């Protein structure tokens, strides 16, 4: 049995929240369906946040109405507070992600709270989500570096991650929000987390490819035993409150790497390329990723694949 990896797709949420273009709800729903067609089983669909903070995702309720849910596919939504939880519940969500960070400077800009205040705000959210039997993830953004304060020590990211685990998340996701990490830092953060008691199977990584290190960081995560990575089809995205952050690691780049390394993940590269082209068209620019441009590759013939 080849080892298996979960690919957690964040394109519809992290991808679209930072695009200037407001995409029609029907096109977002089509994007989510193309992603499910490609075999993605975890698709972070939208956010129940303030529409003033993220106007791009103000249609969260309508989007979830427009998406025909598939059996076996999880569609988590971001929730920052009890208000978001109530909206999520009314919309029929059954998986959420709460999100904080390592520095008060970042959370202050992003969610108007200190890190400690955010954890206080999440407590009732996560308790209620657990009661409802929902899947729960917690993000630790700026896990390696903060655009306002600089370098972040791994011990700090782990401290926040452990507090999220105590509050009842099933998975912590360390985010390199501004794409500054290099592989030894991933190795060190993973080892620090595990030594502090975070189970390896509850750790995920979310790399932005701002400086071209995302895939190398995935390899370091794999070698450390992590088996869940975030990515966004077409390589869109970023956080509007993280100046200088570029797109997420592209799902097509991640799939190509995992295929080559022999990991099972259930996602078809050609279909991801199609979804990436679709959303790039919608946001009005070319696909940002390497594999999106070059296509896949058929070793039997030497020809590129999936270029549409
Ligand atoms: N959904 C919709 N509206 C919400 C909301 C939610 N979950 N939470 C708060 N609001 C509304 C309030 O009703 C209020 O509206 P009003 O001004 O019309 O009365 C307004 O947002 C401000 O609410 P307040 O409680 O004062 O919080 P705030 O202004 O400090 O904002 C957050 C806090 C968390 C709601 C806001 O910063 C936010 O949504 N951030 C999300 C950022 C994000 O998604 N970043 C990308 C992910 S990395
Ligand atoms: Zn991100």
GROMACS .gro file of C-alpha atoms and ligand atoms in nm:
model
  357
    1UNK     CA    1   0.000   0.000   0.000
    2UNK     CA    2   0.150   0.335  -0.098
    3UNK     CA    3   0.146   0.594   0.182
    4UNK     CA    4  -0.142   0.835   0.153
    5UNK     CA    5  -0.167   1.211   0.189
    6UNK     CA    6  -0.469   1.439   0.234
    7UNK     CA    7  -0.482   1.734   0.000
    8UNK     CA    8  -0.692   2.006   0.165
    9UNK     CA    9  -0.813   2.244  -0.105
   10UNK     CA   10  -0.836   2.609   0.000
   11UNK     CA   11  -0.890   2.770  -0.342
   12UNK     CA   12  -1.253   2.878  -0.299
   13UNK     CA   13  -1.176   3.040   0.038
   14UNK     CA   14  -0.809   3.143   0.070
   15UNK     CA   15  -0.778   3.163  -0.305
   16UNK     CA   16  -1.069   3.395  -0.369
   17UNK     CA   17  -1.062   3.609  -0.055
   18UNK     CA   18  -0.756   3.796  -0.181
   19UNK     CA   19  -0.857   3.845  -0.542
   20UNK     CA   20  -0.968   4.194  -0.637
   21UNK     CA   21  -1.236   4.054  -0.866
   22UNK     CA   22  -1.568   3.961  -0.711
   23UNK     CA   23  -1.654   3.628  -0.868
   24UNK     CA   24  -2.022   3.551  -0.929
   25UNK     CA   25  -2.161   3.298  -0.683
   26UNK     CA   26  -2.255   3.057  -0.963
   27UNK     CA   27  -1.896   3.055  -1.089
   28UNK     CA   28  -1.765   2.985  -0.739
   29UNK     CA   29  -2.010   2.696  -0.709
   30UNK     CA   30  -1.892   2.560  -1.044
   31UNK     CA   31  -1.530   2.587  -0.921
   32UNK     CA   32  -1.618   2.389  -0.606
   33UNK     CA   33  -1.785   2.124  -0.821
   34UNK     CA   34  -1.488   2.100  -1.058
   35UNK     CA   35  -1.267   2.048  -0.753
   36UNK     CA   36  -1.491   1.769  -0.626
   37UNK     CA   37  -1.488   1.619  -0.979
   38UNK     CA   38  -1.108   1.619  -0.960
   39UNK     CA   39  -1.124   1.395  -0.653
   40UNK     CA   40  -1.065   1.652  -0.382
   41UNK     CA   41  -1.237   1.536  -0.065
   42UNK     CA   42  -1.178   1.842   0.154
   43UNK     CA   43  -1.271   2.173  -0.004
   44UNK     CA   44  -1.268   2.481   0.216
   45UNK     CA   45  -1.560   2.655   0.055
   46UNK     CA   46  -1.604   2.998   0.213
   47UNK     CA   47  -1.593   3.208   0.531
   48UNK     CA   48  -1.861   3.327   0.770
   49UNK     CA   49  -1.670   3.644   0.852
   50UNK     CA   50  -1.764   4.009   0.840
   51UNK     CA   51  -1.858   4.105   0.482
   52UNK     CA   52  -1.683   4.435   0.550
   53UNK     CA   53  -1.357   4.249   0.626
   54UNK     CA   54  -1.383   4.013   0.326
   55UNK     CA   55  -1.636   4.137   0.070
   56UNK     CA   56  -1.521   3.864  -0.172
   57UNK     CA   57  -1.688   3.599   0.046
   58UNK     CA   58  -1.999   3.793   0.146
   59UNK     CA   59  -2.208   3.538  -0.046
   60UNK     CA   60  -2.124   3.246   0.185
   61UNK     CA   61  -2.488   3.145   0.245
   62UNK     CA   62  -2.577   3.167  -0.124
   63UNK     CA   63  -2.268   2.975  -0.226
   64UNK     CA   64  -2.348   2.684   0.002
   65UNK     CA   65  -2.702   2.678  -0.135
   66UNK     CA   66  -2.563   2.666  -0.488
   67UNK     CA   67  -2.320   2.379  -0.427
   68UNK     CA   68  -2.466   2.032  -0.462
   69UNK     CA   69  -2.285   1.849  -0.176
   70UNK     CA   70  -2.123   1.518  -0.269
   71UNK     CA   71  -2.115   1.222  -0.037
   72UNK     CA   72  -1.768   1.180   0.110
   73UNK     CA   73  -1.665   1.542   0.052
   74UNK     CA   74  -1.612   1.780   0.343
   75UNK     CA   75  -1.675   2.150   0.283
   76UNK     CA   76  -1.529   2.338   0.581
   77UNK     CA   77  -1.598   2.707   0.631
   78UNK     CA   78  -1.400   2.964   0.827
   79UNK     CA   79  -1.565   3.093   1.142
   80UNK     CA   80  -1.416   3.373   1.357
   81UNK     CA   81  -1.677   3.407   1.632
   82UNK     CA   82  -2.018   3.297   1.761
   83UNK     CA   83  -2.191   3.508   1.500
   84UNK     CA   84  -2.005   3.316   1.229
   85UNK     CA   85  -2.095   2.988   1.394
   86UNK     CA   86  -2.464   3.075   1.395
   87UNK     CA   87  -2.449   3.165   1.028
   88UNK     CA   88  -2.264   2.839   0.954
   89UNK     CA   89  -2.522   2.638   1.143
   90UNK     CA   90  -2.810   2.802   0.959
   91UNK     CA   91  -2.633   2.729   0.630
   92UNK     CA   92  -2.606   2.358   0.710
   93UNK     CA   93  -2.228   2.343   0.748
   94UNK     CA   94  -2.076   2.046   0.931
   95UNK     CA   95  -1.707   2.136   0.932
   96UNK     CA   96  -1.540   2.458   1.043
   97UNK     CA   97  -1.201   2.615   1.081
   98UNK     CA   98  -1.117   2.880   1.338
   99UNK     CA   99  -0.814   3.095   1.274
  100UNK     CA  100  -0.563   3.275   1.486
  101UNK     CA  101  -0.191   3.345   1.456
  102UNK     CA  102   0.133   3.370   1.648
  103UNK     CA  103   0.140   3.748   1.698
  104UNK     CA  104  -0.103   4.005   1.831
  105UNK     CA  105   0.008   4.239   1.553
  106UNK     CA  106  -0.122   3.998   1.289
  107UNK     CA  107  -0.444   3.897   1.463
  108UNK     CA  108  -0.509   4.264   1.543
  109UNK     CA  109  -0.511   4.345   1.173
  110UNK     CA  110  -0.687   4.027   1.063
  111UNK     CA  111  -0.956   3.971   1.324
  112UNK     CA  112  -0.938   4.272   1.555
  113UNK     CA  113  -0.836   4.065   1.858
  114UNK     CA  114  -0.517   3.964   2.035
  115UNK     CA  115  -0.418   3.598   2.010
  116UNK     CA  116  -0.545   3.542   2.366
  117UNK     CA  117  -0.873   3.717   2.288
  118UNK     CA  118  -0.916   3.502   1.978
  119UNK     CA  119  -0.875   3.186   2.183
  120UNK     CA  120  -1.137   3.315   2.427
  121UNK     CA  121  -1.367   3.386   2.132
  122UNK     CA  122  -1.315   3.036   1.988
  123UNK     CA  123  -1.398   2.852   2.310
  124UNK     CA  124  -1.779   2.865   2.276
  125UNK     CA  125  -1.751   2.824   1.899
  126UNK     CA  126  -1.554   2.501   1.926
  127UNK     CA  127  -1.763   2.372   2.217
  128UNK     CA  128  -2.083   2.417   2.017
  129UNK     CA  129  -1.929   2.271   1.701
  130UNK     CA  130  -1.824   1.966   1.897
  131UNK     CA  131  -2.173   1.930   2.043
  132UNK     CA  132  -2.308   1.937   1.688
  133UNK     CA  133  -2.060   1.671   1.583
  134UNK     CA  134  -1.883   1.896   1.335
  135UNK     CA  135  -1.526   1.851   1.215
  136UNK     CA  136  -1.301   2.123   1.360
  137UNK     CA  137  -0.971   2.265   1.242
  138UNK     CA  138  -0.762   2.546   1.393
  139UNK     CA  139  -0.521   2.757   1.194
  140UNK     CA  140  -0.203   2.901   1.338
  141UNK     CA  141  -0.121   3.168   1.080
  142UNK     CA  142   0.219   3.340   1.061
  143UNK     CA  143   0.370   3.019   1.201
  144UNK     CA  144   0.717   3.108   1.071
  145UNK     CA  145   0.706   3.482   1.024
  146UNK     CA  146   0.482   3.783   1.066
  147UNK     CA  147   0.460   4.074   0.820
  148UNK     CA  148   0.448   4.319   1.112
  149UNK     CA  149   0.698   4.176   1.363
  150UNK     CA  150   0.932   3.943   1.173
  151UNK     CA  151   1.068   3.601   1.266
  152UNK     CA  152   0.855   3.366   1.477
  153UNK     CA  153   1.013   3.097   1.695
  154UNK     CA  154   0.870   2.745   1.655
  155UNK     CA  155   0.793   2.729   2.026
  156UNK     CA  156   0.547   3.015   1.985
  157UNK     CA  157   0.360   2.851   1.696
  158UNK     CA  158   0.343   2.527   1.893
  159UNK     CA  159   0.215   2.704   2.205
  160UNK     CA  160  -0.078   2.847   2.008
  161UNK     CA  161  -0.138   2.513   1.835
  162UNK     CA  162  -0.155   2.326   2.165
  163UNK     CA  163  -0.405   2.577   2.301
  164UNK     CA  164  -0.623   2.514   1.997
  165UNK     CA  165  -0.600   2.139   2.057
  166UNK     CA  166  -0.705   2.196   2.420
  167UNK     CA  167  -1.006   2.389   2.292
  168UNK     CA  168  -1.108   2.085   2.091
  169UNK     CA  169  -0.987   2.121   1.734
  170UNK     CA  170  -0.921   1.792   1.562
  171UNK     CA  171  -0.643   1.930   1.349
  172UNK     CA  172  -0.401   2.219   1.376
  173UNK     CA  173  -0.278   2.374   1.057
  174UNK     CA  174   0.041   2.575   1.067
  175UNK     CA  175   0.029   2.847   0.804
  176UNK     CA  176   0.326   3.012   0.639
  177UNK     CA  177   0.099   3.303   0.558
  178UNK     CA  178   0.360   3.520   0.391
  179UNK     CA  179   0.571   3.239   0.245
  180UNK     CA  180   0.902   3.289   0.425
  181UNK     CA  181   0.986   2.941   0.558
  182UNK     CA  182   1.257   2.706   0.433
  183UNK     CA  183   1.263   2.327   0.484
  184UNK     CA  184   1.472   2.298   0.804
  185UNK     CA  185   1.222   2.526   0.977
  186UNK     CA  186   0.942   2.286   0.884
  187UNK     CA  187   1.144   1.997   1.021
  188UNK     CA  188   1.207   2.191   1.342
  189UNK     CA  189   0.849   2.308   1.387
  190UNK     CA  190   0.716   1.956   1.337
  191UNK     CA  191   0.965   1.809   1.585
  192UNK     CA  192   0.887   2.083   1.838
  193UNK     CA  193   0.512   2.020   1.804
  194UNK     CA  194   0.545   1.645   1.842
  195UNK     CA  195   0.782   1.678   2.140
  196UNK     CA  196   0.526   1.908   2.304
  197UNK     CA  197   0.254   1.644   2.263
  198UNK     CA  198   0.080   1.733   1.936
  199UNK     CA  199   0.001   1.405   1.757
  200UNK     CA  200   0.157   1.395   1.409
  201UNK     CA  201  -0.172   1.293   1.249
  202UNK     CA  202  -0.331   1.611   1.381
  203UNK     CA  203  -0.080   1.843   1.217
  204UNK     CA  204  -0.130   1.999   0.874
  205UNK     CA  205   0.070   2.257   0.681
  206UNK     CA  206  -0.041   2.552   0.471
  207UNK     CA  207   0.237   2.699   0.261
  208UNK     CA  208   0.226   3.007   0.045
  209UNK     CA  209   0.466   3.006  -0.246
  210UNK     CA  210   0.564   3.370  -0.216
  211UNK     CA  211   0.934   3.295  -0.240
  212UNK     CA  212   0.922   2.964  -0.425
  213UNK     CA  213   0.985   2.743  -0.120
  214UNK     CA  214   0.642   2.584  -0.079
  215UNK     CA  215   0.711   2.248  -0.247
  216UNK     CA  216   1.046   2.212  -0.073
  217UNK     CA  217   0.863   2.276   0.253
  218UNK     CA  218   0.608   2.005   0.167
  219UNK     CA  219   0.892   1.757   0.119
  220UNK     CA  220   1.030   1.849   0.462
  221UNK     CA  221   0.681   1.802   0.610
  222UNK     CA  222   0.643   1.462   0.442
  223UNK     CA  223   0.983   1.351   0.570
  224UNK     CA  224   0.879   1.456   0.920
  225UNK     CA  225   0.568   1.239   0.887
  226UNK     CA  226   0.299   1.502   0.823
  227UNK     CA  227   0.024   1.376   0.593
  228UNK     CA  228  -0.202   1.676   0.524
  229UNK     CA  229  -0.115   1.975   0.307
  230UNK     CA  230  -0.322   2.270   0.190
  231UNK     CA  231  -0.319   2.400  -0.164
  232UNK     CA  232  -0.526   2.604  -0.404
  233UNK     CA  233  -0.608   2.503  -0.761
  234UNK     CA  234  -0.455   2.757  -0.996
  235UNK     CA  235  -0.234   2.891  -0.715
  236UNK     CA  236  -0.464   3.180  -0.634
  237UNK     CA  237  -0.491   3.349  -0.303
  238UNK     CA  238  -0.343   3.503   0.004
  239UNK     CA  239  -0.460   3.700   0.301
  240UNK     CA  240  -0.559   4.062   0.243
  241UNK     CA  241  -0.423   4.143   0.590
  242UNK     CA  242  -0.081   3.995   0.510
  243UNK     CA  243   0.095   4.254   0.296
  244UNK     CA  244   0.322   4.094   0.039
  245UNK     CA  245   0.171   3.746   0.060
  246UNK     CA  246   0.140   3.574  -0.275
  247UNK     CA  247  -0.069   3.277  -0.375
  248UNK     CA  248  -0.101   2.944  -0.208
  249UNK     CA  249   0.095   2.646  -0.316
  250UNK     CA  250  -0.094   2.537  -0.628
  251UNK     CA  251  -0.285   2.209  -0.604
  252UNK     CA  252  -0.153   2.104  -0.947
  253UNK     CA  253   0.207   2.152  -0.832
  254UNK     CA  254   0.138   1.953  -0.515
  255UNK     CA  255  -0.036   1.673  -0.707
  256UNK     CA  256   0.250   1.647  -0.956
  257UNK     CA  257   0.503   1.619  -0.672
  258UNK     CA  258   0.301   1.362  -0.476
  259UNK     CA  259   0.243   1.152  -0.788
  260UNK     CA  260   0.614   1.149  -0.859
  261UNK     CA  261   0.693   1.056  -0.499
  262UNK     CA  262   0.438   0.773  -0.507
  263UNK     CA  263   0.190   0.904  -0.251
  264UNK     CA  264  -0.176   0.809  -0.284
  265UNK     CA  265  -0.412   1.109  -0.269
  266UNK     CA  266  -0.710   1.041  -0.493
  267UNK     CA  267  -0.683   1.359  -0.700
  268UNK     CA  268  -0.656   1.362  -1.081
  269UNK     CA  269  -0.404   1.612  -1.214
  270UNK     CA  270  -0.580   1.678  -1.546
  271UNK     CA  271  -0.902   1.763  -1.367
  272UNK     CA  272  -0.725   1.996  -1.123
  273UNK     CA  273  -0.566   2.172  -1.419
  274UNK     CA  274  -0.912   2.221  -1.563
  275UNK     CA  275  -1.040   2.368  -1.235
  276UNK     CA  276  -0.733   2.593  -1.214
  277UNK     CA  277  -0.789   2.723  -1.568
  278UNK     CA  278  -1.153   2.784  -1.493
  279UNK     CA  279  -1.083   2.998  -1.187
  280UNK     CA  280  -0.791   3.183  -1.349
  281UNK     CA  281  -1.032   3.283  -1.626
  282UNK     CA  282  -1.278   3.406  -1.368
  283UNK     CA  283  -1.022   3.617  -1.183
  284UNK     CA  284  -0.892   3.738  -1.515
  285UNK     CA  285  -0.530   3.634  -1.516
  286UNK     CA  286  -0.315   3.340  -1.626
  287UNK     CA  287  -0.272   3.033  -1.405
  288UNK     CA  288   0.008   3.120  -1.163
  289UNK     CA  289   0.157   2.775  -1.112
  290UNK     CA  290   0.443   2.591  -1.284
  291UNK     CA  291   0.243   2.277  -1.363
  292UNK     CA  292  -0.052   2.496  -1.461
  293UNK     CA  293   0.167   2.644  -1.732
  294UNK     CA  294   0.369   2.340  -1.837
  295UNK     CA  295   0.099   2.076  -1.788
  296UNK     CA  296   0.161   1.733  -1.643
  297UNK     CA  297   0.392   1.489  -1.818
  298UNK     CA  298   0.338   1.148  -1.971
  299UNK     CA  299   0.655   0.944  -1.918
  300UNK     CA  300   0.539   0.694  -2.184
  301UNK     CA  301   0.551   0.952  -2.462
  302UNK     CA  302   0.741   1.249  -2.319
  303UNK     CA  303   0.448   1.479  -2.395
  304UNK     CA  304   0.284   1.728  -2.160
  305UNK     CA  305  -0.064   1.637  -2.037
  306UNK     CA  306  -0.375   1.821  -1.927
  307UNK     CA  307  -0.312   2.148  -2.103
  308UNK     CA  308  -0.672   2.160  -2.222
  309LIG     N1  309  -2.034   3.743   1.008
  309LIG     C1  310  -2.090   3.857   0.961
  309LIG     N2  311  -2.078   3.975   1.020
  309LIG     C2  312  -2.008   3.979   1.135
  309LIG     C3  313  -1.950   3.867   1.190
  309LIG     C4  314  -1.962   3.744   1.121
  309LIG     N3  315  -1.908   3.631   1.166
  309LIG     N4  316  -1.886   3.901   1.302
  309LIG     C5  317  -1.905   4.032   1.319
  309LIG     N5  318  -1.979   4.080   1.216
  309LIG     C6  319  -2.020   4.217   1.191
  309LIG     C7  320  -2.083   4.284   1.312
  309LIG     O1  321  -2.220   4.259   1.314
  309LIG     C8  322  -2.051   4.429   1.286
  309LIG     O2  323  -2.137   4.478   1.186
  309LIG     P1  324  -2.189   4.629   1.189
  309LIG     O3  325  -2.066   4.716   1.187
  309LIG     O4  326  -2.271   4.640   1.065
  309LIG     O5  327  -2.264   4.642   1.316
  309LIG     C9  328  -1.914   4.424   1.225
  309LIG     O6  329  -1.904   4.294   1.166
  309LIG    C10  330  -1.803   4.444   1.325
  309LIG     O7  331  -1.817   4.350   1.429
  309LIG     P2  332  -1.728   4.353   1.561
  309LIG     O8  333  -1.781   4.250   1.653
  309LIG     O9  334  -1.716   4.494   1.611
  309LIG    O10  335  -1.588   4.301   1.516
  309LIG     P3  336  -1.467   4.366   1.439
  309LIG    O11  337  -1.501   4.483   1.358
  309LIG    O12  338  -1.356   4.375   1.535
  309LIG    O13  339  -1.437   4.244   1.339
  309LIG    C11  340  -1.419   4.012   1.279
  309LIG    C12  341  -1.402   4.116   1.388
  309LIG    C13  342  -1.353   3.887   1.327
  309LIG    C14  343  -1.568   3.988   1.259
  309LIG    C15  344  -1.357   4.064   1.147
  309LIG    O14  345  -1.230   4.118   1.171
  309LIG    C16  346  -1.347   3.956   1.043
  309LIG    O15  347  -1.447   3.906   0.995
  309LIG     N6  348  -1.226   3.916   1.006
  309LIG    C17  349  -1.203   3.810   0.912
  309LIG    C18  350  -1.075   3.831   0.841
  309LIG    C19  351  -1.047   3.717   0.748
  309LIG    O16  352  -1.132   3.637   0.711
  309LIG     N7  353  -0.923   3.710   0.706
  309LIG    C20  354  -0.878   3.611   0.614
  309LIG    C21  355  -0.862   3.478   0.674
  309LIG     S1  356  -0.692   3.447   0.709
  310LIG    ZN1  357  -0.330   3.111   0.320
   0.00000   0.00000   0.00000
